[in-house]
Short mmCIF file of C-alpha atoms in Angstrom, two decimals:
data_model
loop_
_atom_site.label_atom_id
_atom_site.label_comp_id
_atom_site.label_asym_id
_atom_site.label_seq_id
_atom_site.Cartn_x
_atom_site.Cartn_y
_atom_site.Cartn_z
CA MET C 1 -139.08 -172.72 -133.40
CA HIS C 2 -141.44 -169.31 -133.69
CA ILE C 3 -141.02 -167.29 -136.88
CA ARG C 4 -141.94 -163.63 -135.26
CA PRO C 5 -139.16 -162.97 -133.28
CA ALA C 6 -136.72 -164.23 -135.54
CA LEU C 7 -138.71 -161.66 -138.47
CA VAL C 8 -138.46 -158.80 -135.98
CA ALA C 9 -134.89 -159.51 -135.64
CA LEU C 10 -134.40 -159.57 -138.94
CA ALA C 11 -136.07 -156.42 -140.03
CA ALA C 12 -134.29 -154.62 -137.40
CA LEU C 13 -131.12 -155.73 -138.71
CA THR C 14 -131.98 -154.96 -142.33
CA LEU C 15 -132.77 -151.10 -141.22
CA ALA C 16 -129.84 -150.86 -139.29
CA LEU C 17 -127.62 -151.86 -142.14
CA THR C 18 -129.39 -150.22 -145.18
CA GLY C 19 -130.48 -146.95 -143.29
CA CYS C 20 -133.92 -146.31 -141.94
CA GLY C 21 -135.14 -143.46 -144.27
CA SER C 22 -133.28 -143.76 -147.38
CA ASP C 23 -134.93 -142.18 -150.36
CA ASP C 24 -134.15 -145.02 -152.38
CA THR C 25 -131.89 -142.90 -154.69
CA SER C 26 -128.70 -144.39 -155.54
CA ALA C 27 -125.19 -142.15 -156.05
CA ASP C 28 -126.26 -140.29 -159.45
CA GLY C 29 -129.38 -139.56 -158.39
CA ALA C 30 -131.55 -142.47 -159.96
CA ASN C 31 -134.46 -144.39 -158.32
CA ALA C 32 -132.87 -147.85 -157.00
CA GLU C 33 -134.50 -150.93 -158.28
CA PRO C 34 -136.52 -152.82 -155.31
CA SER C 35 -134.55 -155.18 -154.30
CA PRO C 36 -136.25 -159.14 -154.83
CA SER C 37 -137.57 -160.75 -151.95
CA THR C 38 -135.31 -163.27 -150.23
CA SER C 39 -137.29 -164.84 -148.00
CA ALA C 40 -138.13 -168.83 -148.03
CA PRO C 41 -141.27 -169.52 -148.65
CA GLY C 42 -141.39 -171.31 -145.44
CA ASP C 43 -140.96 -167.92 -143.45
CA VAL C 44 -143.62 -166.26 -145.78
CA PHE C 45 -146.42 -168.51 -145.14
CA LEU C 46 -145.99 -168.74 -141.15
CA ALA C 47 -145.55 -164.71 -140.96
CA SER C 48 -149.36 -164.88 -143.37
CA VAL C 49 -150.78 -167.49 -141.50
CA ALA C 50 -149.57 -165.47 -137.39
CA GLU C 51 -151.28 -162.48 -139.52
CA THR C 52 -154.68 -163.98 -140.67
CA SER C 53 -157.43 -165.10 -138.35
CA ILE C 54 -157.89 -168.67 -138.37
CA PRO C 55 -161.12 -169.03 -136.45
CA SER C 56 -160.80 -173.08 -136.18
CA TRP C 57 -157.83 -173.11 -133.84
CA ASN C 58 -159.33 -170.68 -131.67
CA ASP C 59 -162.40 -172.24 -130.94
CA GLY C 60 -161.16 -176.11 -131.25
CA PRO C 61 -158.26 -177.77 -129.37
CA GLY C 62 -155.84 -175.51 -130.76
CA ARG C 63 -153.11 -174.54 -132.90
CA PRO C 64 -150.62 -176.34 -135.08
CA THR C 65 -147.13 -176.01 -134.64
CA ASP C 66 -144.85 -174.11 -137.40
CA GLU C 67 -143.32 -177.82 -137.92
CA GLU C 68 -146.86 -179.60 -138.24
CA LEU C 69 -148.34 -176.68 -140.56
CA LEU C 70 -144.59 -176.26 -142.51
CA MET C 71 -145.08 -179.78 -143.85
CA TYR C 72 -148.95 -179.48 -145.98
CA PRO C 73 -147.33 -176.52 -148.85
CA PRO C 74 -145.20 -178.45 -150.63
CA GLN C 75 -147.81 -181.44 -150.90
CA TRP C 76 -150.32 -178.83 -151.91
CA CYS C 77 -148.17 -177.53 -155.05
CA ALA C 78 -147.24 -180.70 -155.96
CA ALA C 79 -151.03 -181.44 -156.77
CA LEU C 80 -151.99 -178.48 -157.89
CA ALA C 81 -149.11 -179.01 -160.42
CA GLU C 82 -150.69 -182.11 -161.15
CA ASP C 83 -153.98 -180.38 -161.57
CA HIS C 84 -155.57 -181.68 -158.93
CA SER C 85 -158.55 -178.77 -157.16
CA VAL C 86 -158.26 -177.75 -153.15
CA SER C 87 -161.67 -179.61 -153.23
CA TYR C 88 -159.16 -183.08 -154.11
CA ILE C 89 -156.23 -181.32 -151.97
CA LEU C 90 -159.00 -181.19 -148.86
CA ASP C 91 -160.99 -184.42 -149.42
CA ASP C 92 -157.24 -186.30 -148.85
CA THR C 93 -157.36 -186.86 -145.14
CA THR C 94 -153.27 -186.96 -145.56
CA MET C 95 -153.37 -183.31 -147.12
CA TYR C 96 -155.96 -181.89 -145.07
CA PRO C 97 -154.36 -180.19 -141.68
CA ILE C 98 -156.37 -182.00 -138.93
CA GLY C 99 -154.45 -183.61 -136.27
CA GLN C 100 -154.44 -185.30 -133.04
CA THR C 101 -154.72 -182.09 -131.12
CA TRP C 102 -155.94 -179.94 -133.26
CA GLY C 103 -158.27 -178.98 -136.27
CA THR C 104 -159.17 -176.83 -138.95
CA LYS C 105 -162.27 -176.21 -140.36
CA LYS C 106 -162.28 -176.27 -144.53
CA GLU C 107 -163.26 -172.54 -145.13
CA ASP C 108 -160.21 -172.10 -142.18
CA ALA C 109 -158.14 -174.63 -144.69
CA ASN C 110 -158.85 -173.21 -147.66
CA LYS C 111 -157.28 -169.79 -146.12
CA LEU C 112 -154.36 -171.92 -145.16
CA VAL C 113 -154.11 -173.08 -148.87
CA LEU C 114 -154.01 -169.86 -150.40
CA LEU C 115 -151.37 -168.32 -148.05
CA ALA C 116 -149.63 -171.72 -148.86
CA VAL C 117 -149.74 -171.56 -152.86
CA GLU C 118 -148.81 -167.07 -152.58
CA ALA C 119 -145.77 -168.09 -150.81
CA TYR C 120 -144.99 -171.73 -152.35
CA CYS C 121 -146.86 -171.77 -155.82
CA PRO C 122 -147.80 -168.45 -156.74
CA ALA C 123 -147.95 -169.27 -160.29
CA LYS C 124 -151.01 -171.60 -158.86
CA ARG C 125 -152.71 -168.44 -157.04
CA THR C 126 -155.18 -167.47 -159.88
CA GLN C 127 -156.64 -170.96 -160.41
CA VAL C 128 -157.07 -171.38 -156.50
CA ILE C 129 -159.01 -167.99 -156.29
CA GLU C 130 -161.17 -168.93 -159.02
CA GLU C 131 -161.97 -172.42 -158.14
CA LEU C 132 -162.51 -170.89 -154.53
CA LYS C 133 -165.30 -168.44 -155.78
CA ALA C 134 -166.64 -170.59 -158.10
CA SER C 135 -167.33 -173.15 -155.73
CA GLY C 136 -168.23 -169.63 -153.20
CA GLU C 137 -165.78 -170.44 -150.62
CA TYR C 138 -163.75 -167.34 -151.65
#
């Protein structure tokens, strides 16, 4: 499944239902509260991946499918919850994003881990950024 067409359709429907150009005020003139994001973590992750440059997918055998990509974030967040590091995650071949028909260089895998953390377990974002900075990989 490709997420981008679904996101475009959802955005168009949202604009149609809410009215484009609203001034974010309620009937009494008070500023309206922003609505919380209702996007699923997988959708957020895939949209972020689509907007990010992953050079090793261009140089290597190809890009993984969305289904392949979605297997990793829950594993990564579980490992981080157990106080494992990004280095630990990417040293484990079962959690490193490399498959039979595609490959991901470690620097690109670091990007993917950060995007996954932002979507699936944002409380771990600071930890991941600090680790990547300390290792010189961010």
